[in-house]
Short mmCIF file of C-alpha atoms and ligand atoms in Angstrom, two decimals:
data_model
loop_
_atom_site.label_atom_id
_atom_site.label_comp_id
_atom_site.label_asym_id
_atom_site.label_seq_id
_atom_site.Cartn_x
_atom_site.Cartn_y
_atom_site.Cartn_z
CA UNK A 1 -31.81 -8.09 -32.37
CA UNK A 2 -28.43 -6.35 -32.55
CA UNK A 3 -25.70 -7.81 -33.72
CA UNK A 4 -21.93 -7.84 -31.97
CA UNK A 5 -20.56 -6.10 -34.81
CA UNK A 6 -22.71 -3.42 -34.77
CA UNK A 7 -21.25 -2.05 -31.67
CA UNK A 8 -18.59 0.23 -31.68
CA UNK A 9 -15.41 -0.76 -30.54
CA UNK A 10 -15.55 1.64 -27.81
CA UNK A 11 -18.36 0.25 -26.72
CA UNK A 12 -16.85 -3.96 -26.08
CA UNK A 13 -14.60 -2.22 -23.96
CA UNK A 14 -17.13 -0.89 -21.44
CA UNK A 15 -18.72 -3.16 -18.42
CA UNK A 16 -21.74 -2.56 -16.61
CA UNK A 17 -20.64 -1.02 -13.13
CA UNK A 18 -20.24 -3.29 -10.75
CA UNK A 19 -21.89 -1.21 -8.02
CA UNK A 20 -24.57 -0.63 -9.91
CA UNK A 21 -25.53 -4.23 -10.67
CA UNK A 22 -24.74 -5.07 -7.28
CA UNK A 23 -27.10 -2.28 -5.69
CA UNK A 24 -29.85 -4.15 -7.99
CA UNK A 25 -29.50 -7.09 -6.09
CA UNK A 26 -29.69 -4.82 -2.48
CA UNK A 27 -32.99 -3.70 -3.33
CA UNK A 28 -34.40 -6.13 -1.31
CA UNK A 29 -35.86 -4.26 1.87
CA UNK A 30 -34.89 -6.93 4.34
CA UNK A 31 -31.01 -6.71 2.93
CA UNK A 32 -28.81 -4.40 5.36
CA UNK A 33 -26.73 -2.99 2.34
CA UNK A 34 -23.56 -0.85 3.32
CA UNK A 35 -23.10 -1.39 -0.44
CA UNK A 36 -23.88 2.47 -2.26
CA UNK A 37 -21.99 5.68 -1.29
CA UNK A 38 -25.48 6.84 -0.05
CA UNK A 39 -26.18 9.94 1.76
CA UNK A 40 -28.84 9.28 4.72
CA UNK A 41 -32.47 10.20 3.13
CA UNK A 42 -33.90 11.31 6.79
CA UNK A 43 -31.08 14.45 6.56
CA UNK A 44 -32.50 15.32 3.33
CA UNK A 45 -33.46 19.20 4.48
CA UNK A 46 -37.02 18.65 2.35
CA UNK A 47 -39.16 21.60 4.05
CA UNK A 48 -36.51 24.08 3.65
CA UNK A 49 -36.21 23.20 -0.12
CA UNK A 50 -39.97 22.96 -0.34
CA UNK A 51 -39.40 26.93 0.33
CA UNK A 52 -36.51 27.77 -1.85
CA UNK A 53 -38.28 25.97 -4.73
CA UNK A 54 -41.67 27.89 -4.17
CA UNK A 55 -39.52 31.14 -4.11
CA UNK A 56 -37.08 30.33 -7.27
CA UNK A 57 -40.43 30.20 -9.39
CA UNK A 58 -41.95 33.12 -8.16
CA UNK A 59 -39.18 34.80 -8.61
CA UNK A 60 -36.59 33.52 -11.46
CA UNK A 61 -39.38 31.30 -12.86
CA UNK A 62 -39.15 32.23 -16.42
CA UNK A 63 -35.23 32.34 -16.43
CA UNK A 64 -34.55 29.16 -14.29
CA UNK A 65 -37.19 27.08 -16.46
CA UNK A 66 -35.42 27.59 -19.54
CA UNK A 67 -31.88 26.86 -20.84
CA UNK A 68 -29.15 28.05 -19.92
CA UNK A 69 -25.53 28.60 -20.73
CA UNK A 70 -23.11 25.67 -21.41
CA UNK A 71 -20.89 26.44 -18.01
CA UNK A 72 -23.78 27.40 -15.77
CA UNK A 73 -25.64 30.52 -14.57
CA UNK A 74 -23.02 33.15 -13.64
CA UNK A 75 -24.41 34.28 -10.40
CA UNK A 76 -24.15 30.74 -8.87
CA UNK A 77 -20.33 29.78 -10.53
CA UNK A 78 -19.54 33.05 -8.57
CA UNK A 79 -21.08 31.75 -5.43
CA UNK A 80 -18.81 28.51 -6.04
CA UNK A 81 -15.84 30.31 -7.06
CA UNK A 82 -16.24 32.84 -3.68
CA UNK A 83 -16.15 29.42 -1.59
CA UNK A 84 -13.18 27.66 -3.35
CA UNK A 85 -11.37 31.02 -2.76
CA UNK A 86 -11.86 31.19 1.07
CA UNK A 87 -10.70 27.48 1.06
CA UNK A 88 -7.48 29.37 -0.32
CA UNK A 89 -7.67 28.44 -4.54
CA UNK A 90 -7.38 31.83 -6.69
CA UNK A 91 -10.84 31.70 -8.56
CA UNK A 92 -13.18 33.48 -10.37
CA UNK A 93 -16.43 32.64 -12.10
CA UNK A 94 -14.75 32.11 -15.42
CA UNK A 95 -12.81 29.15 -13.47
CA UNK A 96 -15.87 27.09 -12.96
CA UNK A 97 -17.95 25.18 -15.23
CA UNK A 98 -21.46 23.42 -13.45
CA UNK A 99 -21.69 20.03 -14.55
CA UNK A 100 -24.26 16.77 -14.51
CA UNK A 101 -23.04 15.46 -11.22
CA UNK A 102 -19.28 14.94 -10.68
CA UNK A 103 -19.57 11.83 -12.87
CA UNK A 104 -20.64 14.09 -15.70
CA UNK A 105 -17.22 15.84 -14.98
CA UNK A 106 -14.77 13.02 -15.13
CA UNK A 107 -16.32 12.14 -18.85
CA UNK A 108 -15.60 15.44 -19.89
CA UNK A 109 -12.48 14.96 -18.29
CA UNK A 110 -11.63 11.84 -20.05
CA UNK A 111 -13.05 13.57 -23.95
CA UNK A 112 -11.31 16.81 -23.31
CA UNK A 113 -7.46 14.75 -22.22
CA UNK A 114 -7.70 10.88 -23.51
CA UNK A 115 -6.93 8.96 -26.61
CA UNK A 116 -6.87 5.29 -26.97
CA UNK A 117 -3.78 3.77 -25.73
CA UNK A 118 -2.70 6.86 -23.11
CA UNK A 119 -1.99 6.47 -19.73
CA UNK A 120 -2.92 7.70 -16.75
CA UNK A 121 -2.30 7.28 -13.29
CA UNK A 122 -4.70 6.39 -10.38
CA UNK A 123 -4.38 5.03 -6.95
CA UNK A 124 -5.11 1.40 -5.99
CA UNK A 125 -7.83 1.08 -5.15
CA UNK A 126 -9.45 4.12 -6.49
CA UNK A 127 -13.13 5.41 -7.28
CA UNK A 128 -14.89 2.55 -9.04
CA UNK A 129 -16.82 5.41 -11.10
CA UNK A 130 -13.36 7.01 -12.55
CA UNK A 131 -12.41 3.53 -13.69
CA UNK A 132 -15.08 3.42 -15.73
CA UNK A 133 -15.28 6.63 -16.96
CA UNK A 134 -11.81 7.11 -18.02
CA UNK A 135 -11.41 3.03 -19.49
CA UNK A 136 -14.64 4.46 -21.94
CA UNK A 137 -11.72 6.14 -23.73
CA UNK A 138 -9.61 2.88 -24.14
CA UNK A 139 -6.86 3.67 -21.99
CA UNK A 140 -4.27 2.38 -20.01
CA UNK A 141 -4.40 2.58 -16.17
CA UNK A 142 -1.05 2.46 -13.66
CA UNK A 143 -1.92 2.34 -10.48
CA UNK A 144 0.25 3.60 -6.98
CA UNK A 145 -0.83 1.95 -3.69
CA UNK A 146 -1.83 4.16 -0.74
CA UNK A 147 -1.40 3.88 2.92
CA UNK A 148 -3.14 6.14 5.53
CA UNK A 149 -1.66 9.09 4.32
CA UNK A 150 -2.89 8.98 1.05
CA UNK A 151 -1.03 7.74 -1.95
CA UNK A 152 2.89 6.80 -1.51
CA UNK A 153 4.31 9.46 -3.06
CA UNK A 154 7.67 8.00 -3.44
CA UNK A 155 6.35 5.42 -5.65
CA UNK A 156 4.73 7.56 -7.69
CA UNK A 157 7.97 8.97 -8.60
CA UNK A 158 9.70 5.86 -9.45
CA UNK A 159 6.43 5.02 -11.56
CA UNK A 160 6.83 7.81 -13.75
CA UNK A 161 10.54 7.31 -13.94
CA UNK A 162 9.75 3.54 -15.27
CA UNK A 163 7.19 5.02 -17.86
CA UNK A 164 9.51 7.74 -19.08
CA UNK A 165 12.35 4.88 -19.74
CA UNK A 166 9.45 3.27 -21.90
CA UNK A 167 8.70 6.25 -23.85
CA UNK A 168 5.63 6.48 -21.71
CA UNK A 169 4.30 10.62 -20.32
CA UNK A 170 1.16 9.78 -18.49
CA UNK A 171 -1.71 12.21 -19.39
CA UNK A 172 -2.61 12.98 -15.85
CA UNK A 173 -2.90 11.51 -12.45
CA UNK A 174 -6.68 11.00 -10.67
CA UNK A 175 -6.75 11.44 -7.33
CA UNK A 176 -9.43 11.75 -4.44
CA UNK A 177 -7.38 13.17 -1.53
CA UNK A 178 -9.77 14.28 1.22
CA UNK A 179 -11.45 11.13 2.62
CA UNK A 180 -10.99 8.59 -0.35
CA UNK A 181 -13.52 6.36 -1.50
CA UNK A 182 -12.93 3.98 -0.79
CA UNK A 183 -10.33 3.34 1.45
CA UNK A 184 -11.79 6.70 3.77
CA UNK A 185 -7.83 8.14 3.95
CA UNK A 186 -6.34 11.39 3.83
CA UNK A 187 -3.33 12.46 1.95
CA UNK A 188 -0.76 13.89 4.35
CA UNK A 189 0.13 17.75 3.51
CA UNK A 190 3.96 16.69 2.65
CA UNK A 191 2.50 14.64 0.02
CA UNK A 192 0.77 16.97 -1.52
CA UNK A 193 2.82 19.56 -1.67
CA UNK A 194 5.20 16.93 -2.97
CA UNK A 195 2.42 15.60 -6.00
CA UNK A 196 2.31 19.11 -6.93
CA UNK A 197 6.27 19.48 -7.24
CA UNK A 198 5.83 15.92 -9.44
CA UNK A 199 3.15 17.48 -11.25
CA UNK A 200 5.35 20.62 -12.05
CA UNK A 201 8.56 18.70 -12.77
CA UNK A 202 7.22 16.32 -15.02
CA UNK A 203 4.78 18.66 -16.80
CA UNK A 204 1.40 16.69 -15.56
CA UNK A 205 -2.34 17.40 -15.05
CA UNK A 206 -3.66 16.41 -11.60
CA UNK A 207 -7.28 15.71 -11.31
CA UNK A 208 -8.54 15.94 -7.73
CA UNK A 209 -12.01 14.75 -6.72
CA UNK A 210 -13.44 15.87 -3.90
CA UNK A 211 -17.12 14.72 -2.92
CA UNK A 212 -15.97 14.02 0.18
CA UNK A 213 -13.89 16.50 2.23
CA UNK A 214 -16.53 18.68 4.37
CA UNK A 215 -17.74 15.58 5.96
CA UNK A 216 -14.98 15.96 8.82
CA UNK A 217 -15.39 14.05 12.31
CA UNK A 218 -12.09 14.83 13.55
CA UNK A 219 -9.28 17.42 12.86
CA UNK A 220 -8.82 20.23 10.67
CA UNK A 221 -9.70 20.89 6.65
CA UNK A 222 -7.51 19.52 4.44
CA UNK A 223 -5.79 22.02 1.98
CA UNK A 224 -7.18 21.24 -1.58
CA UNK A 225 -4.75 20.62 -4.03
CA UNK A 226 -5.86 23.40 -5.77
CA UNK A 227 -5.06 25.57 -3.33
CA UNK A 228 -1.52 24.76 -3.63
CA UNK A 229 -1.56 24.90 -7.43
CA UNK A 230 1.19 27.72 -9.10
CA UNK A 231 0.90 26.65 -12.87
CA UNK A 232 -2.69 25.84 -13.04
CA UNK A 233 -2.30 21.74 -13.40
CA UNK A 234 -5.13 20.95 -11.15
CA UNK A 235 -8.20 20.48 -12.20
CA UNK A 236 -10.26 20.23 -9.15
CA UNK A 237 -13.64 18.91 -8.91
CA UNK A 238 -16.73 18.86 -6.43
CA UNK A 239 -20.23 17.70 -6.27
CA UNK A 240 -23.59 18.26 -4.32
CA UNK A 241 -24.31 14.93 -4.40
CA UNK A 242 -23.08 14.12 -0.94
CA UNK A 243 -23.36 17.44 1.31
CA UNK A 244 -26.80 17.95 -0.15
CA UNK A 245 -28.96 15.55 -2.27
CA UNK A 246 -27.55 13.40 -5.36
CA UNK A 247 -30.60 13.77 -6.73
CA UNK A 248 -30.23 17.39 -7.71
CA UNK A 249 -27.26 15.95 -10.06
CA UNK A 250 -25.46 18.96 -9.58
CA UNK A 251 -21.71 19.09 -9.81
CA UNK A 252 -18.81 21.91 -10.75
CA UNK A 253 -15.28 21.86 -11.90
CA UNK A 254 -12.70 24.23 -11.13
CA UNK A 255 -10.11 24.51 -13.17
CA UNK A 256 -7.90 27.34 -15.98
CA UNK A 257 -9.82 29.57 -17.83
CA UNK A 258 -8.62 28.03 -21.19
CA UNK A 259 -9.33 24.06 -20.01
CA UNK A 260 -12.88 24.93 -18.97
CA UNK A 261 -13.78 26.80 -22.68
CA UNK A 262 -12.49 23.36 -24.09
CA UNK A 263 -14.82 21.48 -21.24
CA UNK A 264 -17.82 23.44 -21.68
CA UNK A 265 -17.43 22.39 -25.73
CA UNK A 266 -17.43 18.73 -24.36
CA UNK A 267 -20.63 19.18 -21.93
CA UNK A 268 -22.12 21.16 -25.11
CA UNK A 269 -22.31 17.68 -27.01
CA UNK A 270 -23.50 15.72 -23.47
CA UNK A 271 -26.37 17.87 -22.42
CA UNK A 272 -26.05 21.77 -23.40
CA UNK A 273 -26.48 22.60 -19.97
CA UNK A 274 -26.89 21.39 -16.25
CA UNK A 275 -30.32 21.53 -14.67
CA UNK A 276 -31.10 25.29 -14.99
CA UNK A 277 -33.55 24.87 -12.11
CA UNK A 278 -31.91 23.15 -9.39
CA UNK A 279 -29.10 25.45 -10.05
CA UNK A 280 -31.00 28.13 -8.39
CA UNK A 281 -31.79 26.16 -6.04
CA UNK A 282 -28.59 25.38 -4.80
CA UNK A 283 -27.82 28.84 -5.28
CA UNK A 284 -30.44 30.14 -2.91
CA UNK A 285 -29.70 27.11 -0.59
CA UNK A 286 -26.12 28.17 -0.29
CA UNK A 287 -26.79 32.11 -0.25
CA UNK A 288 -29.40 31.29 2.72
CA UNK A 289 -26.79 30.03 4.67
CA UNK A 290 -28.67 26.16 4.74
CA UNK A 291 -25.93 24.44 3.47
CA UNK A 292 -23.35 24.95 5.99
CA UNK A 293 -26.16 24.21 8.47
CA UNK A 294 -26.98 21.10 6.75
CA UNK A 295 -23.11 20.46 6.37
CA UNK A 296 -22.79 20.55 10.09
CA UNK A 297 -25.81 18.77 10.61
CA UNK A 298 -25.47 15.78 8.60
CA UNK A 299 -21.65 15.71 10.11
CA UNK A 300 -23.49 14.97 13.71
CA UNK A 301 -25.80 12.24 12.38
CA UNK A 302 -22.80 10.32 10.58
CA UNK A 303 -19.94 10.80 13.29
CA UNK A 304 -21.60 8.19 15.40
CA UNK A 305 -22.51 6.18 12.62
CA UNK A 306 -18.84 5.90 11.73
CA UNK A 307 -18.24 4.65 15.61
CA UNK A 308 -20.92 2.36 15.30
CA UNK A 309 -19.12 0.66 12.60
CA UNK A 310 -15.78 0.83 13.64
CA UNK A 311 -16.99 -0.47 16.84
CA UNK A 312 -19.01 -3.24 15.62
CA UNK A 313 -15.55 -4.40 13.07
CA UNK A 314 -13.62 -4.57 16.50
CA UNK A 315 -16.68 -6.44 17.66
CA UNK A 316 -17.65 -9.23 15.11
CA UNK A 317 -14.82 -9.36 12.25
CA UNK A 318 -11.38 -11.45 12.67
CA UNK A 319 -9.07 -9.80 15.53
CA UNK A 320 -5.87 -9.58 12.37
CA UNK A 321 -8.71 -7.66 10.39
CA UNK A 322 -7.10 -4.56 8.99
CA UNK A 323 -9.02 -1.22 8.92
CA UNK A 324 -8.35 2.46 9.73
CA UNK A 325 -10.81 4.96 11.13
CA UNK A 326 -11.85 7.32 9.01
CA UNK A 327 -11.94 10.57 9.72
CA UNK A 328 -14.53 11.99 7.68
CA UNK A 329 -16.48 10.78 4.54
CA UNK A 330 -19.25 8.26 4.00
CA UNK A 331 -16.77 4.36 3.82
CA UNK A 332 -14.50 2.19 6.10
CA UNK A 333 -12.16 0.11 4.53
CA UNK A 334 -11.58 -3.29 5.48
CA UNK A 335 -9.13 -5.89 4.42
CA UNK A 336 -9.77 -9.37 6.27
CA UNK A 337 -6.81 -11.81 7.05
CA UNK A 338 -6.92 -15.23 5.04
CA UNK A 339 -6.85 -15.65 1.48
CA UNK A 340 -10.81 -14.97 1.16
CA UNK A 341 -12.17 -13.46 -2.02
CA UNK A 342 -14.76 -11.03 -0.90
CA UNK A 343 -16.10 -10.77 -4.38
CA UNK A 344 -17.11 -14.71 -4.26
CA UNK A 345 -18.01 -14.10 -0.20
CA UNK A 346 -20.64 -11.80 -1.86
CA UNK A 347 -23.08 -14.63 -2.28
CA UNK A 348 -23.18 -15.49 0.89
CA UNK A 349 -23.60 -12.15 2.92
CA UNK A 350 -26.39 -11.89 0.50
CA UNK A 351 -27.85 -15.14 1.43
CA UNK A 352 -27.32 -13.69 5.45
CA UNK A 353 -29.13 -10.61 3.86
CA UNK A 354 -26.16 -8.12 4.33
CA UNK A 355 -24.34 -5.98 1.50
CA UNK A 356 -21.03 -4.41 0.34
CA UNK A 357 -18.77 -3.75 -2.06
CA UNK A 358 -16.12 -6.15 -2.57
CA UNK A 359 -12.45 -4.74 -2.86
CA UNK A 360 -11.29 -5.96 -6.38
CA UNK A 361 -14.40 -3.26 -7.96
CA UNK A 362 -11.85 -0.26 -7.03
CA UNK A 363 -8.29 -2.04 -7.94
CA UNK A 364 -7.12 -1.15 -11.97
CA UNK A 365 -4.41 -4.25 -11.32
CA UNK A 366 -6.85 -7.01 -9.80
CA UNK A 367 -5.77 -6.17 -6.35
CA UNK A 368 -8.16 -6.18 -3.33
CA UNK A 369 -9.53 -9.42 -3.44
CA UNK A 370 -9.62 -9.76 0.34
CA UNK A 371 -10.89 -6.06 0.78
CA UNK A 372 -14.06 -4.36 1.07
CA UNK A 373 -15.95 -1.27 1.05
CA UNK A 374 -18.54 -0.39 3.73
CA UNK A 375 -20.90 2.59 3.66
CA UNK A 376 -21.78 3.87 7.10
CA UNK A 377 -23.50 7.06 6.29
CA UNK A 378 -26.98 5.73 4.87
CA UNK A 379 -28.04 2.72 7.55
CA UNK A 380 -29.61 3.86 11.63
CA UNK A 381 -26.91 2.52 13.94
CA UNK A 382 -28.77 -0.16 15.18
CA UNK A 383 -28.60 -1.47 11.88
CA UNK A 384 -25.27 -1.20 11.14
CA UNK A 385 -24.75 -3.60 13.83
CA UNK A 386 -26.68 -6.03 13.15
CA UNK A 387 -25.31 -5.89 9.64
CA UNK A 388 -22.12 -5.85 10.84
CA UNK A 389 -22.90 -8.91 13.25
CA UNK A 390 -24.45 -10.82 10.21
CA UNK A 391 -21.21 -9.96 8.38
CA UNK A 392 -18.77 -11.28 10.76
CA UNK A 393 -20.60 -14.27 10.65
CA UNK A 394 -20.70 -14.72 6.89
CA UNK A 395 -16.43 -14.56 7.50
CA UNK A 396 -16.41 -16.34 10.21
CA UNK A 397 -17.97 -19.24 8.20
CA UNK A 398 -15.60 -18.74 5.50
CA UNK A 399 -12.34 -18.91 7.48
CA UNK A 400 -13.61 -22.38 8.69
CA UNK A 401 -14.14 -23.77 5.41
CA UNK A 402 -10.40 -22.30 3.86
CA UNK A 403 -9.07 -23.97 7.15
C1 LIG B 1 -14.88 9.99 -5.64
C2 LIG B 1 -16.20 10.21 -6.31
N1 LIG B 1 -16.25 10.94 -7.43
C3 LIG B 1 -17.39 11.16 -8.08
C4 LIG B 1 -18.59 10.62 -7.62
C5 LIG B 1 -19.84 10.86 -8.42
O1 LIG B 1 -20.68 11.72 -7.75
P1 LIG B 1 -21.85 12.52 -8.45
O2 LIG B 1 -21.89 12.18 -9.90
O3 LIG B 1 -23.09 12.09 -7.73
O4 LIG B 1 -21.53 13.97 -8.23
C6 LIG B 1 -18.59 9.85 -6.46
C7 LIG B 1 -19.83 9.22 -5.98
O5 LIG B 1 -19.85 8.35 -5.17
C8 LIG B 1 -17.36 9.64 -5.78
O6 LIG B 1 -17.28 8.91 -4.67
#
């Protein structure tokens, strides 16, 4: 019924994502998917927020029911703002804006920042979600590899020396420091002190994504970026989608006073205002000292998890396979040797009824094609071997037939 040219223009540039239309095809029950970035459903702390729900309508019913302000209820921004200060940023209320889920927050992002034709700078591979949220506004991606200490620093610099020769200031840089998704690494503190020094130098925003960083196995906290932020060019964001429940859809973004009046007029046009309601939630969750209970416990139920898989790629994938072990967050990264193409291997691990995201999804310069992504945090153990088993079959197979 609709014709081509009806669409905008905006609009031919956009593709489905490809996680999404891949997670349709994992639906199947029988199919051992370590395809989504999906929290485990048996941490979900249910009874406790049977409670807090019960007590938020009794209580704040008739405010928490209605609408509410554009940036989010003021007594829970300042219960945000308190915890990004003791993780060392200089906050206040008026620095944070709630949003729809993180995702919410890099559209606003990309209407606040992006015309057609910028640029802006992203490692490879990066967050399949920012790719697509950013290209909406027709831009230009460069991407900087990364190694286990985040993303090379060095070339960064020389990148935005080649742009500047070309007439070329990228709007900002996108980052995911703590635990990337989806290669799982850390950047190093030299590097980040030395991204901020870039950032100041060359006059650029930085937008850091976090999701990820409380889910720590091993070692200390990274610093946020934010933290070490003089000038105000971070804009950092964080979501409750992975420490808590995704389905609350409840996200904030920390950033200068004056950048979050201009994204608050962007959310005003998206959806007035977050989900009153599960704003008080949270709110109550966090004041009643649940979440960093829940924190810690879902840490316990996905350290092993992470063995498990590491274990099991040792066990049943190529001996040259490439991987690191992640210290915290919800993905190993895997890059197999031979010139397979995960994305057409895809097939087949379906057909052996086992999931994951091929590498390619997260690359801006059609890198990765012999990487993949695999969630550890959502299957029992005992199923991420056997999915991992049925895996190393499915490349097994394929490295015969390339032979
Ligand atoms: C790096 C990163 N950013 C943002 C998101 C979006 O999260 P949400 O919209 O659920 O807050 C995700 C989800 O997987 C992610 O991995």
């Amino acid at each position: 019924m609709y014709a081509e040219r009806l669409f905008s223009e905006r609009m031919k540039t956009m593709r489905p994502s490809e996680i999404r239309e891949l997670l349709k095809l994992t639906q199947n029950p029988e199919i051992i998917s370590f395809a989504g970035g999906l929290p485990n459903p048996k941490a979900f702390p249910v009874d406790e927020l049977v409670e807090i729900t019960r007590e938020v309508l009794e209580k704040h019913g008739k405010v928490a029911l209605q609408y509410g302000p554009t940036e989010g209820i003021r007594s829970f921004r300042e219960v945000l703002a308190s915890r990004c200060a003791k993780e060392g940023m200089d906050v206040t209320s008026e620095n944070v804006v709630i949003t729809t889920g993180s995702q919410q927050g890099l559209d606003m992002i990309g209407r606040v920042f992006l015309d057609p034709g910028d640029t802006i700078i992203v490692e490879l591979p990066t967050y399949l979600g920012a790719i697509n949220a950013f290209r909406a506004y027709e831009v230009n991606f460069e991407g900087i590899p990364l190694d286990e200490d985040g993303m090379k620093i060095d070339l960064l610099e020389e990148k935005i020396e080649e742009l500047k020769k070309k007439g070329i200031t990228p709007k900002f840089i996108y980052v995911v420091p703590t635990f990337q998704n989806p290669a799982g690494v850390v950047m190093s503190e030299s590097r980040r002190r030395k991204l901020i020094d870039i950032a100041n130098e060359h006059d650029l925003i930085v937008i850091e994504d976090d999701p990820y960083g409380k889910l720590i196995y091993e070692g200390k906290p990274a610093k946020p970026l934010k933290a070490l932020d003089d000038e105000g060019r971070v804009i950092y964001i964080s979501t409750f989608s992975k420490i808590l429940a995704p389905g609350f859809r409840l996200a904030w973004i920390v950033a200068s006073e004056e950048l979050i009046r201009k994204l608050a007029i962007a959310k005003q046009a998206l959806d007035l205002c977050s989900n009153t309601f599960v704003q008080f939630v949270a709110k109550e969750f966090i004041e009643g000292g649940y979440l960093d209970l829940h924190i810690m416990k879902i840490i316990e139920m996905y350290r092993p998890k992470r063995d498990k898989m590491i274990e099991a790629i040792k066990n049943y994938f190529p001996s040259d396979t490439i991987f690191y072990k992640p210290r915290g967050g919800m993905f190993a990264w895997v890059t197999i040797p031979g010139n397979i193409d995960t994305e057409e291997m895809f097939l087949d691990a379906i057909k052996e009824k086992v999931a994951y995201i091929h590498g390619k999804a997260f690359y801006v310069d059609g890198g990765g094609a012999n990487s993949m992504r695999l969630n550890f945090s959502y299957s029992s153990e005992e199923l991420i071997d056997e999915g991992m088993r049925r895996l190393g079959k499915v490349i097994e197979k394929k490295l015969k037939e390339a032979k």
